[in-house]
CSV table of N, CA and C in Angstrom, one decimal:
chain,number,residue,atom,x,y,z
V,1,UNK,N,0.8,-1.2,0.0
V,1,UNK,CA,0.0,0.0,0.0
V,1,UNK,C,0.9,1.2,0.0
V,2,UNK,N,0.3,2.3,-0.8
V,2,UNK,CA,1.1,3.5,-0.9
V,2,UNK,C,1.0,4.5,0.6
V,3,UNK,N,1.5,5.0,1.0
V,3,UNK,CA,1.7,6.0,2.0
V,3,UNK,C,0.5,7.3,2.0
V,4,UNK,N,-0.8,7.2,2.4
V,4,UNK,CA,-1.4,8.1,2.2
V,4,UNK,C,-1.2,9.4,2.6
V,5,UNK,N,-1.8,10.7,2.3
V,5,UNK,CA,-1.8,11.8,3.1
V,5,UNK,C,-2.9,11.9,4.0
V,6,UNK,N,-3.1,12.7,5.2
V,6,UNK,CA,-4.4,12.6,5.7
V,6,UNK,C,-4.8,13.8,5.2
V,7,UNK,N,-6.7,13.6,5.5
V,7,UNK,CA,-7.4,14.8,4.5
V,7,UNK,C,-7.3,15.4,5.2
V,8,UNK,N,-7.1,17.1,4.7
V,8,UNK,CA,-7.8,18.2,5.8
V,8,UNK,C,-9.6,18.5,5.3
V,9,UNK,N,-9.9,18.3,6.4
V,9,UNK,CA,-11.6,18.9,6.4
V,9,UNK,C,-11.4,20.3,6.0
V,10,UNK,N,-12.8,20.4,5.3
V,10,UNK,CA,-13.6,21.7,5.0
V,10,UNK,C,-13.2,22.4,6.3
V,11,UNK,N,-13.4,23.5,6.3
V,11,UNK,CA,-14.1,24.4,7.9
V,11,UNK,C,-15.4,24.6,7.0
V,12,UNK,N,-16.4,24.9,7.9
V,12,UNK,CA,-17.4,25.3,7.8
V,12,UNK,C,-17.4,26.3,8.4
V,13,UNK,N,-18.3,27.6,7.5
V,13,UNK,CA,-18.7,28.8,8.6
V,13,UNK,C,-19.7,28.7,9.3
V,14,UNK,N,-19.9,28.5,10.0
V,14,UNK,CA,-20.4,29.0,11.6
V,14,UNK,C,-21.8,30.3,11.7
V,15,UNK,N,-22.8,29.8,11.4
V,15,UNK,CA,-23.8,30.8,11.6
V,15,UNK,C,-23.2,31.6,12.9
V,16,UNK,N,-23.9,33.0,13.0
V,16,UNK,CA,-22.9,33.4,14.2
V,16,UNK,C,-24.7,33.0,15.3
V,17,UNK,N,-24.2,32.7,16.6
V,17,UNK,CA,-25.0,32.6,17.3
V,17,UNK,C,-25.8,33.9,18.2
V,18,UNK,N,-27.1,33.7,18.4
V,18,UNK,CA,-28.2,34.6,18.4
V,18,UNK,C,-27.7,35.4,19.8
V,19,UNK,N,-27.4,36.8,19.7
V,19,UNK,CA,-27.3,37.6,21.3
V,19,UNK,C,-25.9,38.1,21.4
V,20,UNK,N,-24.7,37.3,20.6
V,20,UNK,CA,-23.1,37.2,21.1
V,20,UNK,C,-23.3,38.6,20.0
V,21,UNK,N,-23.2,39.1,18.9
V,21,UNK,CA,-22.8,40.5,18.7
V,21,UNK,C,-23.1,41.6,19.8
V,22,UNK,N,-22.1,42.4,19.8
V,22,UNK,CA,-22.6,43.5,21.0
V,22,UNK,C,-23.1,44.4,21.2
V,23,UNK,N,-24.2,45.0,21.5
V,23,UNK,CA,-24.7,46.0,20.6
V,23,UNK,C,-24.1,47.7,20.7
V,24,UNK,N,-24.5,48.3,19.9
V,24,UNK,CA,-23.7,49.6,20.0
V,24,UNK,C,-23.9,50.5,20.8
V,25,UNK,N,-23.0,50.7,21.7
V,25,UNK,CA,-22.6,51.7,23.2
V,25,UNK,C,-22.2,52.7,22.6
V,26,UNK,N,-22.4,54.0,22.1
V,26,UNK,CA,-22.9,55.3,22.0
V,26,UNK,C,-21.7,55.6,22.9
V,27,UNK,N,-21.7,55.8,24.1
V,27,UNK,CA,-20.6,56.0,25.0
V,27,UNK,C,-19.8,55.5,25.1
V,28,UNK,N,-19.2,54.4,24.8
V,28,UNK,CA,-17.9,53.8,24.9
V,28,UNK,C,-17.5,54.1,23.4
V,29,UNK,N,-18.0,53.9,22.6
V,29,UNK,CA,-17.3,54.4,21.1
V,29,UNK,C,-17.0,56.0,21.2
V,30,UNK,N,-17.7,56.7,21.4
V,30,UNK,CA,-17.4,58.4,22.4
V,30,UNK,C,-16.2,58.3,22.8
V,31,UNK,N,-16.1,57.8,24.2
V,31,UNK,CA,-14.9,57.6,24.4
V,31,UNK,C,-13.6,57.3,24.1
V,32,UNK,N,-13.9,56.1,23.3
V,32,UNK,CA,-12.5,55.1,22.3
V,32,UNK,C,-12.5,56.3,21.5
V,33,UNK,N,-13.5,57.2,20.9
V,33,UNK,CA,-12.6,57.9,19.3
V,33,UNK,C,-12.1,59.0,20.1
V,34,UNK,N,-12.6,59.8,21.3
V,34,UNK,CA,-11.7,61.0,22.1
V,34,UNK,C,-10.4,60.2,22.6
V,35,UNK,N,-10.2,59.0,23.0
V,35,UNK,CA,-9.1,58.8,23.3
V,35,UNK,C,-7.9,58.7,22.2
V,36,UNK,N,-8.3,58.2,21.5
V,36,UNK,CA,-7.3,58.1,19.9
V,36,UNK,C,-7.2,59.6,19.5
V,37,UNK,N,-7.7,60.3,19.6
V,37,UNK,CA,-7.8,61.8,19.1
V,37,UNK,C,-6.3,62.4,19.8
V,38,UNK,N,-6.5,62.6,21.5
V,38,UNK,CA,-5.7,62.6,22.4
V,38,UNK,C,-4.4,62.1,22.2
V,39,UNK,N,-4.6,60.6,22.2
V,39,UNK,CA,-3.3,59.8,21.8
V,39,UNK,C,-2.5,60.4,20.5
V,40,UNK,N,-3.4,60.8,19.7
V,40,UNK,CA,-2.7,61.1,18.4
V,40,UNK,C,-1.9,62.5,18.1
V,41,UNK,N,-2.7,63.3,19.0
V,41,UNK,CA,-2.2,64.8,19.3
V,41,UNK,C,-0.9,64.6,20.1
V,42,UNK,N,-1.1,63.5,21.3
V,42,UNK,CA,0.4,63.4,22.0
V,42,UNK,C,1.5,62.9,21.3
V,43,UNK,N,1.2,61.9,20.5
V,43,UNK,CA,2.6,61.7,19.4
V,43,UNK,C,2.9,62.4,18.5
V,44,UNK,N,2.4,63.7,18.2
V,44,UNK,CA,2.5,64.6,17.2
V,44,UNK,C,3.4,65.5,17.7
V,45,UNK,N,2.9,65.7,19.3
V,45,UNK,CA,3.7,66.5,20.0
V,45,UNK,C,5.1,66.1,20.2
V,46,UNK,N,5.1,64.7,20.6
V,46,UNK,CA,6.5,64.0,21.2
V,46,UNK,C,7.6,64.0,20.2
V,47,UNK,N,7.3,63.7,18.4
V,47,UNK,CA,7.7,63.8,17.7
V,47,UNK,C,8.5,65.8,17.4
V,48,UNK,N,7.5,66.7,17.6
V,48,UNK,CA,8.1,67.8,17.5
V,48,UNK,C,8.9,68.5,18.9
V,49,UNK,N,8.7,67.8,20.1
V,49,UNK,CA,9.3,67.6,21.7
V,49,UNK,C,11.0,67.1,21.1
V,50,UNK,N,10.6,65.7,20.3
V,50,UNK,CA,12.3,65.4,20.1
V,50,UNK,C,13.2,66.2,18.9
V,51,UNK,N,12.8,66.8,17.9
V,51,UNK,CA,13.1,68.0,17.2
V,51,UNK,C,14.1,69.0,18.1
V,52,UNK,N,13.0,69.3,18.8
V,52,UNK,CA,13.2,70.9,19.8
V,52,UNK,C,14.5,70.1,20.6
V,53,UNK,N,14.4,69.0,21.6
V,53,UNK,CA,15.1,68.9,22.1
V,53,UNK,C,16.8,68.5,21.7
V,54,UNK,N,16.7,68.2,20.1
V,54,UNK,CA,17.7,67.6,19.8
V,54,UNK,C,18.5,68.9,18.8
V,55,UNK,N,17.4,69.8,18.2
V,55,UNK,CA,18.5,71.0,18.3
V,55,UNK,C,18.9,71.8,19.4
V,56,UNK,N,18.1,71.6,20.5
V,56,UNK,CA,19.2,73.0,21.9
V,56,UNK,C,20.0,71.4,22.1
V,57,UNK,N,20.4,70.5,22.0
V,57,UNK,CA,21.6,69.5,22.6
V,57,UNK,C,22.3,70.0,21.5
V,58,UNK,N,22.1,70.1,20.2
V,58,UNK,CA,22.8,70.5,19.1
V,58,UNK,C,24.0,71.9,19.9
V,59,UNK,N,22.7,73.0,20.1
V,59,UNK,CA,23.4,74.1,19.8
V,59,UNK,C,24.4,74.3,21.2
V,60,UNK,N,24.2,73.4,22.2
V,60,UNK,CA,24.9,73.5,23.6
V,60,UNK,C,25.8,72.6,23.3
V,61,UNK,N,26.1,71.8,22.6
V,61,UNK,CA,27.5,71.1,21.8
V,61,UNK,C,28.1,72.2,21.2
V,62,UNK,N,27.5,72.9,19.8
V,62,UNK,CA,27.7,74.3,19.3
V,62,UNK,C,28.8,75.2,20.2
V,63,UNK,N,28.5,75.6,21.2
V,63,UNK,CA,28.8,76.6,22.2
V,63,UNK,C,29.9,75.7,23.0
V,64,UNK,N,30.1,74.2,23.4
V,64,UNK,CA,30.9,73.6,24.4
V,64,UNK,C,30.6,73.7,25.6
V,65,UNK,N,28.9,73.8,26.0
V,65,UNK,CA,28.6,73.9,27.3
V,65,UNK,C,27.9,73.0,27.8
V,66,UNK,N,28.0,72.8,28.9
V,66,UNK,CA,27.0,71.7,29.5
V,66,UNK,C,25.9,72.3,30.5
V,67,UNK,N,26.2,73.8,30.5
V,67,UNK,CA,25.0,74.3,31.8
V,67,UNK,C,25.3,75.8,31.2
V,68,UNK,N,23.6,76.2,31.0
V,68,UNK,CA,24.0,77.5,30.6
V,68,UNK,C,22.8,78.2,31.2
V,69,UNK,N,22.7,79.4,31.7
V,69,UNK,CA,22.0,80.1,33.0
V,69,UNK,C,22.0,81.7,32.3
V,70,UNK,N,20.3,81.7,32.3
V,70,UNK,CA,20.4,83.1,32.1
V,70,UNK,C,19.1,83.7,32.8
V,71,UNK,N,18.6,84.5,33.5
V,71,UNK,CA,17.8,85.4,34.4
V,71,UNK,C,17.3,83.5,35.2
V,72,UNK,N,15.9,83.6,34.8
V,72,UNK,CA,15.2,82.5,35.6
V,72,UNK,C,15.5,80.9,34.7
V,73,UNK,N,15.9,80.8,33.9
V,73,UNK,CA,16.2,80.0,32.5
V,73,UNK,C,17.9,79.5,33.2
V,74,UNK,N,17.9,77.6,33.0
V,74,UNK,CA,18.6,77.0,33.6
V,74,UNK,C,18.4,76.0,32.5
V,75,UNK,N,19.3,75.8,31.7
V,75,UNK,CA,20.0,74.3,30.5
V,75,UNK,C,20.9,73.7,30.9
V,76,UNK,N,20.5,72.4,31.4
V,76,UNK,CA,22.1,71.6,32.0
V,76,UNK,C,21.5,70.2,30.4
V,77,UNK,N,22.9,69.8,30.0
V,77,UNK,CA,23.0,68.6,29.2
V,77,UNK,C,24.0,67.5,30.1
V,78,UNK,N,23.2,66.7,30.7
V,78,UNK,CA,23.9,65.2,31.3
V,78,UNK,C,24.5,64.5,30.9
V,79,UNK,N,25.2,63.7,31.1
V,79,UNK,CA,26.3,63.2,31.0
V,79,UNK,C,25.4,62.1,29.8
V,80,UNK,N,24.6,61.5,30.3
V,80,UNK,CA,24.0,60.5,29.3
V,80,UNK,C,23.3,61.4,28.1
V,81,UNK,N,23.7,62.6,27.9
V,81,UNK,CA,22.9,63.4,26.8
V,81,UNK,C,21.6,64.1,26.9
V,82,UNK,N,20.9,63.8,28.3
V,82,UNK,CA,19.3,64.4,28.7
V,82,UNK,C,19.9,65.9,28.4
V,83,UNK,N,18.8,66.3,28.1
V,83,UNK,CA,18.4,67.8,28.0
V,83,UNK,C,17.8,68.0,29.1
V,84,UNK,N,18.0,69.0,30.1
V,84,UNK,CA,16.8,69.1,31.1
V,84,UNK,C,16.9,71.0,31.0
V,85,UNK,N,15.4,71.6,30.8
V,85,UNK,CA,15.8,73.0,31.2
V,85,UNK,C,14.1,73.4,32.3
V,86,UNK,N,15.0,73.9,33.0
V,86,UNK,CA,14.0,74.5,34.1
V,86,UNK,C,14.0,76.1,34.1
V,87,UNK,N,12.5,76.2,34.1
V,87,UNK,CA,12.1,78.2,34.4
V,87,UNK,C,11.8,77.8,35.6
V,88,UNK,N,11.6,78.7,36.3
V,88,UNK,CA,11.4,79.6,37.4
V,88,UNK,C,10.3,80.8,37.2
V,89,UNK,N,9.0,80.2,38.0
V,89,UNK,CA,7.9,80.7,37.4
V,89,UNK,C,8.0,82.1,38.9
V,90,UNK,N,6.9,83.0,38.3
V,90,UNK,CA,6.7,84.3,39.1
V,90,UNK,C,6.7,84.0,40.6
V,91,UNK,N,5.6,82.9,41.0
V,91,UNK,CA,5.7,82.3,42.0
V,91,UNK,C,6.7,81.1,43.1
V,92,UNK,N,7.8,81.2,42.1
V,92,UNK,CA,8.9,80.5,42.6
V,92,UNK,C,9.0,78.8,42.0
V,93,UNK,N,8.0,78.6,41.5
V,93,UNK,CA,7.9,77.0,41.0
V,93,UNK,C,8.6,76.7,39.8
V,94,UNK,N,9.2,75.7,39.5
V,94,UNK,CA,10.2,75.6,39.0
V,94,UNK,C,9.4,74.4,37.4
V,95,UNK,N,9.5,74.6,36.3
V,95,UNK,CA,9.2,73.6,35.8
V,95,UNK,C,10.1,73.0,34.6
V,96,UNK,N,10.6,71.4,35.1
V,96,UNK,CA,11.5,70.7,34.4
V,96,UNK,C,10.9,70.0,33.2
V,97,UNK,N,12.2,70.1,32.6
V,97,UNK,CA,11.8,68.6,31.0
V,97,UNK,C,13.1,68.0,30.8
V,98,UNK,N,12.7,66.7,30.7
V,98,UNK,CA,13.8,66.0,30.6
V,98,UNK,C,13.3,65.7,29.2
Protein backbone atom coordinates (compact mmCIF):
# COMPACT_ATOMS: atom_id res chain seq x y z
CA UNK A 1 0.00 0.00 0.00
CA UNK A 2 1.07 3.50 -0.95
CA UNK A 3 1.66 6.00 2.02
CA UNK A 4 -1.37 8.08 2.20
CA UNK A 5 -1.83 11.76 3.14
CA UNK A 6 -4.40 12.60 5.71
CA UNK A 7 -7.43 14.79 4.49
CA UNK A 8 -7.82 18.17 5.78
CA UNK A 9 -11.57 18.93 6.38
CA UNK A 10 -13.55 21.75 5.05
CA UNK A 11 -14.14 24.37 7.86
CA UNK A 12 -17.43 25.35 7.81
CA UNK A 13 -18.73 28.77 8.55
CA UNK A 14 -20.39 29.04 11.57
CA UNK A 15 -23.77 30.79 11.60
CA UNK A 16 -22.93 33.43 14.23
CA UNK A 17 -24.97 32.60 17.33
CA UNK A 18 -28.24 34.57 18.43
CA UNK A 19 -27.27 37.62 21.26
CA UNK A 20 -23.15 37.19 21.07
CA UNK A 21 -22.84 40.50 18.66
CA UNK A 22 -22.56 43.52 21.04
CA UNK A 23 -24.74 45.96 20.60
CA UNK A 24 -23.74 49.62 20.00
CA UNK A 25 -22.60 51.66 23.17
CA UNK A 26 -22.93 55.28 21.98
CA UNK A 27 -20.65 56.03 24.98
CA UNK A 28 -17.88 53.76 24.88
CA UNK A 29 -17.29 54.38 21.13
CA UNK A 30 -17.42 58.40 22.40
CA UNK A 31 -14.94 57.59 24.40
CA UNK A 32 -12.46 55.10 22.32
CA UNK A 33 -12.57 57.93 19.32
CA UNK A 34 -11.74 60.97 22.14
CA UNK A 35 -9.10 58.78 23.28
CA UNK A 36 -7.26 58.05 19.92
CA UNK A 37 -7.80 61.76 19.10
CA UNK A 38 -5.68 62.62 22.44
CA UNK A 39 -3.32 59.78 21.84
CA UNK A 40 -2.73 61.09 18.36
CA UNK A 41 -2.23 64.77 19.29
CA UNK A 42 0.43 63.44 21.96
CA UNK A 43 2.56 61.66 19.41
CA UNK A 44 2.50 64.60 17.17
CA UNK A 45 3.67 66.49 19.99
CA UNK A 46 6.48 64.05 21.19
CA UNK A 47 7.65 63.76 17.66
CA UNK A 48 8.09 67.84 17.53
CA UNK A 49 9.32 67.64 21.67
CA UNK A 50 12.32 65.39 20.09
CA UNK A 51 13.10 68.03 17.17
CA UNK A 52 13.20 70.85 19.84
CA UNK A 53 15.10 68.95 22.11
CA UNK A 54 17.70 67.62 19.80
CA UNK A 55 18.47 71.03 18.29
CA UNK A 56 19.25 73.02 21.89
CA UNK A 57 21.57 69.55 22.56
CA UNK A 58 22.81 70.45 19.05
CA UNK A 59 23.41 74.11 19.80
CA UNK A 60 24.90 73.49 23.62
CA UNK A 61 27.47 71.13 21.76
CA UNK A 62 27.71 74.26 19.35
CA UNK A 63 28.85 76.63 22.20
CA UNK A 64 30.88 73.57 24.39
CA UNK A 65 28.61 73.95 27.33
CA UNK A 66 27.04 71.73 29.48
CA UNK A 67 25.03 74.31 31.84
CA UNK A 68 24.02 77.45 30.63
CA UNK A 69 21.98 80.13 32.96
CA UNK A 70 20.38 83.14 32.14
CA UNK A 71 17.78 85.37 34.37
CA UNK A 72 15.23 82.53 35.57
CA UNK A 73 16.18 79.96 32.46
CA UNK A 74 18.59 77.03 33.63
CA UNK A 75 19.98 74.31 30.45
CA UNK A 76 22.13 71.56 32.04
CA UNK A 77 23.02 68.57 29.17
CA UNK A 78 23.89 65.25 31.33
CA UNK A 79 26.26 63.20 31.00
CA UNK A 80 23.98 60.54 29.35
CA UNK A 81 22.86 63.42 26.80
CA UNK A 82 19.32 64.36 28.73
CA UNK A 83 18.36 67.79 27.99
CA UNK A 84 16.83 69.09 31.08
CA UNK A 85 15.82 73.00 31.20
CA UNK A 86 14.04 74.54 34.14
CA UNK A 87 12.15 78.19 34.37
CA UNK A 88 11.36 79.59 37.45
CA UNK A 89 7.93 80.75 37.40
CA UNK A 90 6.72 84.31 39.08
CA UNK A 91 5.66 82.33 42.01
CA UNK A 92 8.87 80.55 42.60
CA UNK A 93 7.92 76.97 41.03
CA UNK A 94 10.25 75.61 38.97
CA UNK A 95 9.15 73.63 35.84
CA UNK A 96 11.46 70.75 34.39
CA UNK A 97 11.82 68.57 31.04
CA UNK A 98 13.76 65.97 30.57
Amino acid sequence: MADRKPRRRRRVEQEPLIDTDHPEDKALLKAAREYAEVRDERMALTKTEIEKRTLLLYMMHARGESVYEHGDLRIEIAINEKVRVKIDDEDGDEDGDD
